[in-house]
PDB file of C-alpha atoms in Angstrom:
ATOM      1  CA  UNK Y 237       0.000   0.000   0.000  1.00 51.00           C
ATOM      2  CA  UNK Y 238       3.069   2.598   1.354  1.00 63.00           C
ATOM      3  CA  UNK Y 239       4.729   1.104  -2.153  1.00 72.00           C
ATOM      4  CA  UNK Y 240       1.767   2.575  -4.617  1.00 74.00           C
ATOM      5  CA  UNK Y 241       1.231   5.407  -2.335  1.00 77.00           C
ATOM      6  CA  UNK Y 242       5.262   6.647  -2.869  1.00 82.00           C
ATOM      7  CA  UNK Y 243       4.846   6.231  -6.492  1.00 88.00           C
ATOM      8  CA  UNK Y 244       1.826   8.443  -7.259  1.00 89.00           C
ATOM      9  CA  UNK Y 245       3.555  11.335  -4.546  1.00 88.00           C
ATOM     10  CA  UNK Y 246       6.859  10.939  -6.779  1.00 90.00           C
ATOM     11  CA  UNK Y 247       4.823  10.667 -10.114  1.00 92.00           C
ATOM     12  CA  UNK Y 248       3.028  13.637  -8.541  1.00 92.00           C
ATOM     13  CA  UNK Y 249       5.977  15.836  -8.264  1.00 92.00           C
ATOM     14  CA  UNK Y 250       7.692  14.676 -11.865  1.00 94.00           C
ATOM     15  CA  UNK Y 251       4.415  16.062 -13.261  1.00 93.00           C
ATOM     16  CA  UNK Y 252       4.224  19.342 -10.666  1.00 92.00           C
ATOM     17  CA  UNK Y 253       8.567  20.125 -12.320  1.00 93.00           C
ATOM     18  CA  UNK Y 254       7.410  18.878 -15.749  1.00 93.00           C
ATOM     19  CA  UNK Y 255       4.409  21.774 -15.528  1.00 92.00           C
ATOM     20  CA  UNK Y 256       6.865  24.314 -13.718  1.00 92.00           C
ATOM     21  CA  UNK Y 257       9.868  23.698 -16.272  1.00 93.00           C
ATOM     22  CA  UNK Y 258       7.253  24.502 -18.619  1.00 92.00           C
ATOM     23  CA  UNK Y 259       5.502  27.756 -17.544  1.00 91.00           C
ATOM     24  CA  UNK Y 260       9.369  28.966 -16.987  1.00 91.00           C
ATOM     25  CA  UNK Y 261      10.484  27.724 -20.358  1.00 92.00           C
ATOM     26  CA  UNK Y 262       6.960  28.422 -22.042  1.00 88.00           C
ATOM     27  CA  UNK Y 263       8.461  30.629 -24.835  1.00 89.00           C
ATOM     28  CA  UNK Y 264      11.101  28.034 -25.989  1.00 90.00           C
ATOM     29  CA  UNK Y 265       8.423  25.297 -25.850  1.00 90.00           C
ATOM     30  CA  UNK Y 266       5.361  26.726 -27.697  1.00 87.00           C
ATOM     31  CA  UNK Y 267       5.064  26.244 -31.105  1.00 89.00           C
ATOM     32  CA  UNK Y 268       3.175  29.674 -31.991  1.00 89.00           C
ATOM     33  CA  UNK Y 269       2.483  32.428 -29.579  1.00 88.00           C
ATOM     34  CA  UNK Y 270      -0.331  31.841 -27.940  1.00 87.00           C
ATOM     35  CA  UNK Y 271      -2.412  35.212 -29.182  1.00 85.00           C
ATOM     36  CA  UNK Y 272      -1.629  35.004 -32.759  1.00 84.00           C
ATOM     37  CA  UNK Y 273      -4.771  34.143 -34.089  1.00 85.00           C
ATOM     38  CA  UNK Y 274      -4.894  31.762 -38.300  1.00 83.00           C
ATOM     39  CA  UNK Y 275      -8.998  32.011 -38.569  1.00 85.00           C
ATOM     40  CA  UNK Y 276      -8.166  29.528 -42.032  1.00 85.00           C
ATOM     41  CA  UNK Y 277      -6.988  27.015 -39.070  1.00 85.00           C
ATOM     42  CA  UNK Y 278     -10.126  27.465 -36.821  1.00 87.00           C
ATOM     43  CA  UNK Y 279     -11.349  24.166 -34.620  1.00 86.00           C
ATOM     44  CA  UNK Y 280      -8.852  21.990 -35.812  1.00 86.00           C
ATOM     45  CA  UNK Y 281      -8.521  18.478 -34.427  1.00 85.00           C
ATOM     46  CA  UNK Y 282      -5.051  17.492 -32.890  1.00 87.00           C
ATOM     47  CA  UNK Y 283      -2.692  16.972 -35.845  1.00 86.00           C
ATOM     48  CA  UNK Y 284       1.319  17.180 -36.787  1.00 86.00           C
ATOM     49  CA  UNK Y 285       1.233  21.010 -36.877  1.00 84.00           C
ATOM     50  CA  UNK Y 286      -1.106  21.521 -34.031  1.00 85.00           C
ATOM     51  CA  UNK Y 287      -0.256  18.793 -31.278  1.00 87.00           C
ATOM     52  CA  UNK Y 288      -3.895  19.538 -29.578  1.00 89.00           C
ATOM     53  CA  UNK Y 289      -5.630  21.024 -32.191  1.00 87.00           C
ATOM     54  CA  UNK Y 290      -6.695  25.060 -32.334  1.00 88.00           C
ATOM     55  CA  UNK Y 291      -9.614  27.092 -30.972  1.00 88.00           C
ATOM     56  CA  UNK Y 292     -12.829  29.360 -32.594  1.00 87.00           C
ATOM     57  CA  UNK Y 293      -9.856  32.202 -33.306  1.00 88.00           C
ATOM     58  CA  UNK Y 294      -7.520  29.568 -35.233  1.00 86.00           C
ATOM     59  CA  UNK Y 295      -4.907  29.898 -32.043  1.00 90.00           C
ATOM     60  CA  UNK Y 296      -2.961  26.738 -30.984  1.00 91.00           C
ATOM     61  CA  UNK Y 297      -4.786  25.348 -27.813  1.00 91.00           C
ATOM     62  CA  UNK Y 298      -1.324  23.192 -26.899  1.00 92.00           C
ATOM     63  CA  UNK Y 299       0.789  27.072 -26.932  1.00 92.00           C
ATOM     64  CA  UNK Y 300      -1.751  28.527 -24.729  1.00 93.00           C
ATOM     65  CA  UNK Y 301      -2.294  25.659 -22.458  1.00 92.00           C
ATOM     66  CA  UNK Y 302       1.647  25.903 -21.619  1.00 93.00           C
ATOM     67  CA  UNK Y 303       1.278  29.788 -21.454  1.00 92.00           C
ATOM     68  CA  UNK Y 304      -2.088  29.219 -19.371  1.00 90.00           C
ATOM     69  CA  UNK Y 305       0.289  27.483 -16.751  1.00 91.00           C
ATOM     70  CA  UNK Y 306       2.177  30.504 -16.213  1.00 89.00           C
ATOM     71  CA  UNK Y 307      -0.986  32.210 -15.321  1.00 87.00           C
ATOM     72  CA  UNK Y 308      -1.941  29.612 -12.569  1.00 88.00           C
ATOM     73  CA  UNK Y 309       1.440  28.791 -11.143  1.00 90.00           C
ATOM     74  CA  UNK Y 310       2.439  32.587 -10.896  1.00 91.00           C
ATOM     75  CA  UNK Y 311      -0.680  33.787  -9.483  1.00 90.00           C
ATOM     76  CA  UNK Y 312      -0.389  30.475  -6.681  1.00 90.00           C
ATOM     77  CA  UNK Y 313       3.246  31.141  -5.923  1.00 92.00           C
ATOM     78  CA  UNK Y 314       2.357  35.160  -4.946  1.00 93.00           C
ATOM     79  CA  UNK Y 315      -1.040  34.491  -3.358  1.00 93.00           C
ATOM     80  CA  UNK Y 316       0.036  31.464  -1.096  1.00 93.00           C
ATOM     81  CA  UNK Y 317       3.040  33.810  -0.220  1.00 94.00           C
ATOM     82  CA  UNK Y 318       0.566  36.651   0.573  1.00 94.00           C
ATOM     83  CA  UNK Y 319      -1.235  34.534   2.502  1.00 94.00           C
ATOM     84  CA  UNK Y 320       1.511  32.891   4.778  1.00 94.00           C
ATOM     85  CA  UNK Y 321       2.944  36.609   5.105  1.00 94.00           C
ATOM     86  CA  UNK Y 322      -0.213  37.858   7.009  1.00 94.00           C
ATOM     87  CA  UNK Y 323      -1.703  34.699   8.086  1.00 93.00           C
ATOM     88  CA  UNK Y 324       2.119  34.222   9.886  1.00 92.00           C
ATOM     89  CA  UNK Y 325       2.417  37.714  11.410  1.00 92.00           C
ATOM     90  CA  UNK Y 326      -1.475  37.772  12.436  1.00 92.00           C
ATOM     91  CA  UNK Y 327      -1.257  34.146  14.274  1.00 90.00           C
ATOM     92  CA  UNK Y 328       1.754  34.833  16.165  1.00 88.00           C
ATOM     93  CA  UNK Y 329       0.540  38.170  17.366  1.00 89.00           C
ATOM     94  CA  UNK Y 330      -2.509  36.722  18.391  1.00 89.00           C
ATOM     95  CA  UNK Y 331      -0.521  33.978  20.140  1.00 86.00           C
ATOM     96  CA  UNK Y 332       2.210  35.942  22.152  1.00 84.00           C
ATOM     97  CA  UNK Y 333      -0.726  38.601  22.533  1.00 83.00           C
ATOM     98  CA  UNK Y 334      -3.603  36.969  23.984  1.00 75.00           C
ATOM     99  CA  UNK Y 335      -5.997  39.126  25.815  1.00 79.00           C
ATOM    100  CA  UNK Y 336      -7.995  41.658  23.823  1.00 87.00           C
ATOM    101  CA  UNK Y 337      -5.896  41.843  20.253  1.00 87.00           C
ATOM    102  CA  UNK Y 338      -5.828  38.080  20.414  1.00 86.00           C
ATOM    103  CA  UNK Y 339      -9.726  38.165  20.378  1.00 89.00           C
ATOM    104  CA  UNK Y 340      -9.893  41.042  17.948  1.00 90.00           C
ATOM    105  CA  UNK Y 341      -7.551  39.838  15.412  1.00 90.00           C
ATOM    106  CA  UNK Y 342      -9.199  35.801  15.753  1.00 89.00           C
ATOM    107  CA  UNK Y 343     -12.782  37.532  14.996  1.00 91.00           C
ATOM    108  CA  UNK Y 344     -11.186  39.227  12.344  1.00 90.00           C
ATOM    109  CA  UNK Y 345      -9.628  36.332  10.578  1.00 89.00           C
ATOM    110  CA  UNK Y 346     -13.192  34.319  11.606  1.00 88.00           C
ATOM    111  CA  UNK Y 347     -15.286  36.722   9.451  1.00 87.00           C
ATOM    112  CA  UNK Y 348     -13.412  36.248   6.643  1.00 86.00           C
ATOM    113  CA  UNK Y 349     -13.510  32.519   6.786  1.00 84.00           C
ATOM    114  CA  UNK Y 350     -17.255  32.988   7.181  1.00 84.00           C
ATOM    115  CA  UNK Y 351     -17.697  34.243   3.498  1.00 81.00           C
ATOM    116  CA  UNK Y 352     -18.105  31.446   0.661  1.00 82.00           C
ATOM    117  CA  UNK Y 353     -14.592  31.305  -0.646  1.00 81.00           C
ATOM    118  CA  UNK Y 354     -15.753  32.042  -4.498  1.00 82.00           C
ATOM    119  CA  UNK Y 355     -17.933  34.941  -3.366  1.00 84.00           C
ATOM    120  CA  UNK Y 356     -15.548  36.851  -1.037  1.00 83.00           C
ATOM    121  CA  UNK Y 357     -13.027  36.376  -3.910  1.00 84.00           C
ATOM    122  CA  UNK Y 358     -15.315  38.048  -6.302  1.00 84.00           C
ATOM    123  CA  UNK Y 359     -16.500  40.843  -3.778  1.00 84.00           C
ATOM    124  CA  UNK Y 360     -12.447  41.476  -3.210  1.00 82.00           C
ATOM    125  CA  UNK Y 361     -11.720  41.800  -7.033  1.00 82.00           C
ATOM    126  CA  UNK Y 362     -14.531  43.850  -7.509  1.00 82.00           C
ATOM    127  CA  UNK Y 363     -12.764  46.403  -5.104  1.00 82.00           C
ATOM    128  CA  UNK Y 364      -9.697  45.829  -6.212  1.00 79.00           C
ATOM    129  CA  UNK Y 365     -10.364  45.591 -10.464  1.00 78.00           C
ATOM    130  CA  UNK Y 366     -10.140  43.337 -12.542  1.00 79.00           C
ATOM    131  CA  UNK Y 367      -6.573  41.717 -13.515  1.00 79.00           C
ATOM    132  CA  UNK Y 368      -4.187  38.786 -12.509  1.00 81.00           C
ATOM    133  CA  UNK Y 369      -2.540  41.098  -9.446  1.00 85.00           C
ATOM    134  CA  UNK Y 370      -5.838  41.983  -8.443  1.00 85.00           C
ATOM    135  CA  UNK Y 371      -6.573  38.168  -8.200  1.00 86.00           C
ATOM    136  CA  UNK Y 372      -3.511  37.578  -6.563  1.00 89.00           C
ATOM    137  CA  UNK Y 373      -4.333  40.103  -3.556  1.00 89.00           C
ATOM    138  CA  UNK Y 374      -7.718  38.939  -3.271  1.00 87.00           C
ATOM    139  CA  UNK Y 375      -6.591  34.968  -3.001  1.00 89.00           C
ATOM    140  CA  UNK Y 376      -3.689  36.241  -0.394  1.00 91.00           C
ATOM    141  CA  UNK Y 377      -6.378  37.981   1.522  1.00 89.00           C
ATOM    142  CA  UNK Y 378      -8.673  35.075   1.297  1.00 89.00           C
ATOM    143  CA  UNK Y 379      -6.470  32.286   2.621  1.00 91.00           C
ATOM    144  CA  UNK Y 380      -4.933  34.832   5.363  1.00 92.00           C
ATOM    145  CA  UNK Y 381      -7.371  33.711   8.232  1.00 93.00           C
ATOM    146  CA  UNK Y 382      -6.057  29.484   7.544  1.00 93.00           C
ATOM    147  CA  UNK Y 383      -2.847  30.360   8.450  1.00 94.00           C
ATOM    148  CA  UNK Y 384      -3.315  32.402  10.998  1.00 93.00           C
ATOM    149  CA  UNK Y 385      -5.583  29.891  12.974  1.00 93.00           C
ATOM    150  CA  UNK Y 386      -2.667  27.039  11.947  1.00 92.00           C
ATOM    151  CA  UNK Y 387       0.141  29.395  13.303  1.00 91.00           C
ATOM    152  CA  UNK Y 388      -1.560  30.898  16.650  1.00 90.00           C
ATOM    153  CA  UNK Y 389      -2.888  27.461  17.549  1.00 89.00           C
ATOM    154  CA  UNK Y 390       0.753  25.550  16.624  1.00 88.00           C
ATOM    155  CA  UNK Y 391       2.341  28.628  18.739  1.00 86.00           C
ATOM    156  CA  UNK Y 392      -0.028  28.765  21.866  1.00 84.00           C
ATOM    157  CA  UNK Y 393       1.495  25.079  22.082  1.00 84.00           C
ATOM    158  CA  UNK Y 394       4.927  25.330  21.689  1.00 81.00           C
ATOM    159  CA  UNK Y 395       5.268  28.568  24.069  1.00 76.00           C
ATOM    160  CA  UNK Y 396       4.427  26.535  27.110  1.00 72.00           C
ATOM    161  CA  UNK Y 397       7.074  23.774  26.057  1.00 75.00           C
ATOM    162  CA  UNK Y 398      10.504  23.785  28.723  1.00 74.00           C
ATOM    163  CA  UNK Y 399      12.684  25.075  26.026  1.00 71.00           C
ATOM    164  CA  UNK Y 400      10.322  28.140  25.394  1.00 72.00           C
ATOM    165  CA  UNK Y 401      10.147  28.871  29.053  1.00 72.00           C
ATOM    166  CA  UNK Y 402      13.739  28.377  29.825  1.00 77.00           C
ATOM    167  CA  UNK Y 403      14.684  30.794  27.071  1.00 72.00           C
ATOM    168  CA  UNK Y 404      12.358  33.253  27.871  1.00 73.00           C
ATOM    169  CA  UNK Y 405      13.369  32.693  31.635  1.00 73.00           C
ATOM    170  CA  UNK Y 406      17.271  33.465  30.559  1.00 73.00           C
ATOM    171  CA  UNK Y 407      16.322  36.406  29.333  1.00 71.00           C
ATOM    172  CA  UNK Y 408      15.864  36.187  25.442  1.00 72.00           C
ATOM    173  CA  UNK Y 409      13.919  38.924  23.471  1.00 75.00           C
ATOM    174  CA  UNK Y 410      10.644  38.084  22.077  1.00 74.00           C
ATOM    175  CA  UNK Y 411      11.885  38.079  18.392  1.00 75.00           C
ATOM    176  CA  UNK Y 412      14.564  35.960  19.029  1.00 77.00           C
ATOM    177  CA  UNK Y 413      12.450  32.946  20.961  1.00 76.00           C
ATOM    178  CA  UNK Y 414      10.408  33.039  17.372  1.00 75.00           C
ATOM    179  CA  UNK Y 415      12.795  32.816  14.977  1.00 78.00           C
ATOM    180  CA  UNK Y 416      14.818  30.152  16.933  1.00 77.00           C
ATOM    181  CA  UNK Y 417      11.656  27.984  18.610  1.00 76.00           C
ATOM    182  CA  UNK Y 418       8.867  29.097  17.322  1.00 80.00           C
ATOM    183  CA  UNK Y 419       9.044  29.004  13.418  1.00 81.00           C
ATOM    184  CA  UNK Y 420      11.143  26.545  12.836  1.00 82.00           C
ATOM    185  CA  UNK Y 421       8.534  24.073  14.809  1.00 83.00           C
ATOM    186  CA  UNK Y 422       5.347  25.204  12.993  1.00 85.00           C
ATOM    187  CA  UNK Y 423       7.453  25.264   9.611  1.00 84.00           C
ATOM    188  CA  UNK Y 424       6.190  21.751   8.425  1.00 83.00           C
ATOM    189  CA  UNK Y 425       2.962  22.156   9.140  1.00 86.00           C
ATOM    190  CA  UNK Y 426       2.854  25.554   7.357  1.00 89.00           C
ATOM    191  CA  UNK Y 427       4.439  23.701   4.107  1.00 88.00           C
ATOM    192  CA  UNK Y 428       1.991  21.375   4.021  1.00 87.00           C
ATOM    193  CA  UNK Y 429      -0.679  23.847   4.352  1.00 89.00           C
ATOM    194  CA  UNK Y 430       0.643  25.645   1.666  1.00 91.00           C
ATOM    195  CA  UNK Y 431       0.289  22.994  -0.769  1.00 88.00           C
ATOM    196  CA  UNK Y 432      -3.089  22.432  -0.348  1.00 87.00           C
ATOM    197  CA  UNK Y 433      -3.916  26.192  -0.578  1.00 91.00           C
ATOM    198  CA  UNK Y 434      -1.962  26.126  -4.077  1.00 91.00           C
ATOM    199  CA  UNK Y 435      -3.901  24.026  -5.420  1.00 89.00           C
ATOM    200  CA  UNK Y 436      -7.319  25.643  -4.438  1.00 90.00           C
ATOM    201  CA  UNK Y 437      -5.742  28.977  -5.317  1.00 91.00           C
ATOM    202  CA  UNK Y 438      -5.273  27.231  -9.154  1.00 91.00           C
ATOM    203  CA  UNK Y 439      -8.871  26.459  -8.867  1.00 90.00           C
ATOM    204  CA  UNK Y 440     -10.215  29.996  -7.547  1.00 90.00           C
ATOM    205  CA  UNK Y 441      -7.752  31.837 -10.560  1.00 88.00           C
ATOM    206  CA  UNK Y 442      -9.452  29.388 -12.978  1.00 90.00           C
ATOM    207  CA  UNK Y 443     -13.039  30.112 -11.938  1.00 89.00           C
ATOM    208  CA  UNK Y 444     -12.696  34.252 -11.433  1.00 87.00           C
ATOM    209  CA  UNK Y 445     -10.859  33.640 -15.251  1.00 87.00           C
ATOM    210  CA  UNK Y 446     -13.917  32.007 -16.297  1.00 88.00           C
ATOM    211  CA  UNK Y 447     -16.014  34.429 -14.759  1.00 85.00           C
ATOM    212  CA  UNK Y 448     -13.899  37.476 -16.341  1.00 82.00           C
ATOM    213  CA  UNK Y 449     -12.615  38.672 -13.084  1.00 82.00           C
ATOM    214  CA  UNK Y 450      -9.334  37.464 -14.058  1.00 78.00           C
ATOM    215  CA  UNK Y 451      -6.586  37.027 -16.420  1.00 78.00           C
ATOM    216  CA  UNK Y 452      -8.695  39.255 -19.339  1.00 80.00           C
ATOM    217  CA  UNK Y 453      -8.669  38.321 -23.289  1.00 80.00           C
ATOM    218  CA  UNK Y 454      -6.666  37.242 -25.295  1.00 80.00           C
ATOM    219  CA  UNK Y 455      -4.127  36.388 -22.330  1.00 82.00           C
ATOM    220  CA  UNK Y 456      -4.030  32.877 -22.450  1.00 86.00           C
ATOM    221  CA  UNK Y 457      -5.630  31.457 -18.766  1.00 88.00           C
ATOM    222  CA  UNK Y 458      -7.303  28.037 -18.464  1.00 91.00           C
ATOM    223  CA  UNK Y 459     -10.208  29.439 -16.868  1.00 90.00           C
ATOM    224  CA  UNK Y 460     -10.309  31.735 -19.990  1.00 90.00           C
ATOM    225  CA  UNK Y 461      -9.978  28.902 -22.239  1.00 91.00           C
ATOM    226  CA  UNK Y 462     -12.750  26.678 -21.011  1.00 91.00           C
ATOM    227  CA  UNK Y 463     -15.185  29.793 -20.925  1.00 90.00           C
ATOM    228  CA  UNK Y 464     -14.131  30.187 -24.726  1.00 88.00           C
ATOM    229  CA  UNK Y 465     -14.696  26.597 -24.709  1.00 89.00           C
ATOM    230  CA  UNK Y 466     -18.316  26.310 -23.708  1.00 89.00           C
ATOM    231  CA  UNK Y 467     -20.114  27.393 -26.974  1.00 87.00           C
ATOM    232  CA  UNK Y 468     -18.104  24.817 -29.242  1.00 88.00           C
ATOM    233  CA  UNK Y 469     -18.301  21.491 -26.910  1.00 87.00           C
ATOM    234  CA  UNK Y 470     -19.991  19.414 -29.718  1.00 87.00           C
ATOM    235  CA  UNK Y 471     -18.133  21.144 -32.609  1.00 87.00           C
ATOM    236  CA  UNK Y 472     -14.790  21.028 -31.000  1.00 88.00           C
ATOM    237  CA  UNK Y 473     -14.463  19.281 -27.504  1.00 90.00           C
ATOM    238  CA  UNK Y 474     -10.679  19.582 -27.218  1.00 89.00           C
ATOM    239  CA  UNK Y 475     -10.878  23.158 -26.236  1.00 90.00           C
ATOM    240  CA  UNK Y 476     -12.327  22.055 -22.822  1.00 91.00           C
ATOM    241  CA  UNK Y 477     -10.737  18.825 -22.667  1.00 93.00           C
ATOM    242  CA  UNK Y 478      -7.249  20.103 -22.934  1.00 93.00           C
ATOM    243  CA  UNK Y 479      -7.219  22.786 -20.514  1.00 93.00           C
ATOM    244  CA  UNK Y 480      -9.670  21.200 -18.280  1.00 93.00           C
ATOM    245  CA  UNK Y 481      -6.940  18.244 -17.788  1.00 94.00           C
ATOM    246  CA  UNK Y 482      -4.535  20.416 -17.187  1.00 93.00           C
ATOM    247  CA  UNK Y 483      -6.459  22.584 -14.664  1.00 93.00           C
ATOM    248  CA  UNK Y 484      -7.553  18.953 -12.734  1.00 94.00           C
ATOM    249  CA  UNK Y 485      -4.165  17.370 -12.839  1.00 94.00           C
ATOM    250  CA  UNK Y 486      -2.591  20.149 -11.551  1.00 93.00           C
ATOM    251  CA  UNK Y 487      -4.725  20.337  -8.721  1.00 92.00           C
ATOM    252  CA  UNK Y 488      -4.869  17.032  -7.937  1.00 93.00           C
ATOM    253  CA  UNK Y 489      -0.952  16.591  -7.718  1.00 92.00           C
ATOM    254  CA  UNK Y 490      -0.749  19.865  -5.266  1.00 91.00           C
ATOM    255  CA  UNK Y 491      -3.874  17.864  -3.119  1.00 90.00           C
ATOM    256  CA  UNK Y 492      -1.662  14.161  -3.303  1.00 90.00           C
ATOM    257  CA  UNK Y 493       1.654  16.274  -2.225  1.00 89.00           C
ATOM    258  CA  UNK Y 494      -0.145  17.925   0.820  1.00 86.00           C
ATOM    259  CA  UNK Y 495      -1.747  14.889   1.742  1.00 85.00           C
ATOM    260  CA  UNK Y 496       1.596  12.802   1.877  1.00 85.00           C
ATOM    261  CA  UNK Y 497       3.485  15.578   3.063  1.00 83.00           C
ATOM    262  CA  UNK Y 498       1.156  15.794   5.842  1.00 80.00           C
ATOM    263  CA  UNK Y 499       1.628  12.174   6.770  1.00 78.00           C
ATOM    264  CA  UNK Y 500       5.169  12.172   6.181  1.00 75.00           C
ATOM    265  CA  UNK Y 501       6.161  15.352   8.604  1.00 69.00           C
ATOM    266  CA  UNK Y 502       3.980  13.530  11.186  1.00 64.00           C
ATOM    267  CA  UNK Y 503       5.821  12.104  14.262  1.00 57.00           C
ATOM    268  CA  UNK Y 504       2.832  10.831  15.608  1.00 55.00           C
ATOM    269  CA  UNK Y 505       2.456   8.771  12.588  1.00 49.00           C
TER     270      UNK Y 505
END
């Protein structure tokens, strides 16, 4: 069971560098730019000069899938970074706090979670415009109040461990008791957290794409893709089927790597 369970996380993370190595290479890779639109090639099946076929504008679906991955990867790496940033600084505040900004900040962060994810996102863009950052600050924003909880709740337990107490009772500053106890100890959990917030943050880019919040025409975006992709299912079902793989694989690779990880950094397991 352990055996199969090893291969998919390491097939998991071939595929997660394959689709990285891409995004960063995406240029080199491509065949045809991923805007430049051949309306003699429009909804063409997969063939030798277009590997997945092209869309209702003639453009190659396989270019913009790889330049759609840029999109989704970039906008996870700075919104899960966001997110830690204040989630971190908000948790341990709360933590080494306690009293009445502990209680503030926690019903802070517990209003936001209280918001359907998709709609807060939406209500956050439409404050913010409409654009890739813009989605980026909004998902950052969004997944603040997880990590906060995760690090003020990993924190309240490790600041009553012996070590904590005998470093505080020796006379060491705040800062230092965080940076040498404190974060290193909640620093798996936090990873592991973060992998399964990528992947939901792929999903949330996708849908506000879809929904024209996001990434905006002719910017290749998978979201963007599939809503091209909804008029032409019977005339030309690769243009969902491509982009929609590429949208579920990647998510479910970041959801297998957060799982193991979670099992593997474990100690009670």
């Amino acid at each position: 069971m352990h055996t199969h369970r090893n291969i998919i996380f390491y097939l998991s993370i071939i595929f997660l560098v394959i689709l990285g190595a891409a995004a960063v290479s995406a240029p080199l890779i491509a065949p045809y730019p991923p805007t430049t639109q051949d309306l003699a090639q429009r909804f063409k099946p997969s063939s030798a000069a277009h590997l997945l076929g092209t869309d209702n504008f003639g453009r190659d679906i396989f270019s913009r899938v790889i330049f759609g991955s840029r999109s989704a990867l970039l906008v996870g790496i700075v919104a899960v970074s966001i997110a830690v940033t204040i989630g971190t600084i908000v948790g341990l505040t709360a933590a080494l706090s306690r009293g009445y900004i502990d209680n503030f900040l926690m019903l802070l962060m517990d209003s936001l979670l209280s918001f359907p994810t998709i709609l807060l996102a939406i209500t956050v863009v439409s404050f913010l415009g409409y654009g890739l950052l813009q989605v980026m600050l909004a998902i950052g924003i969004i997944f603040s109040p997880v990590f906060a909880r995760l690090v003020r709740a990993e924190t309240l337990a490790i600041k009553t461990e012996a070590y904590v107490e005998a470093s505080r009772s020796l006379g060491s500053p705040i800062v230092k008791i965080v940076y040498k106890h404190i974060l290193p100890n909640i620093l798996g959990k936090v990873i592991v957290q973060c992998s399964i917030s990528f992947a939901l943050t792929v999903v949330i880019e996708a849908s506000l794409s879809y929904l024209g919040l996001g990434s905006q025409p002719p910017d290749p975006s998978w979201g963007l893709m599939l809503k091209d992709a909804r008029n032409y299912l019977v005339q030309a079902p690769w243009m969902a089927i491509y982009p929609g793989l590429a949208l579920a694989l990647t998510v479910l690779c970041f959801n297998i790597l957060g799982d193991t990880l979670s099992e593997k950094l474990n100690p009670k397991l």
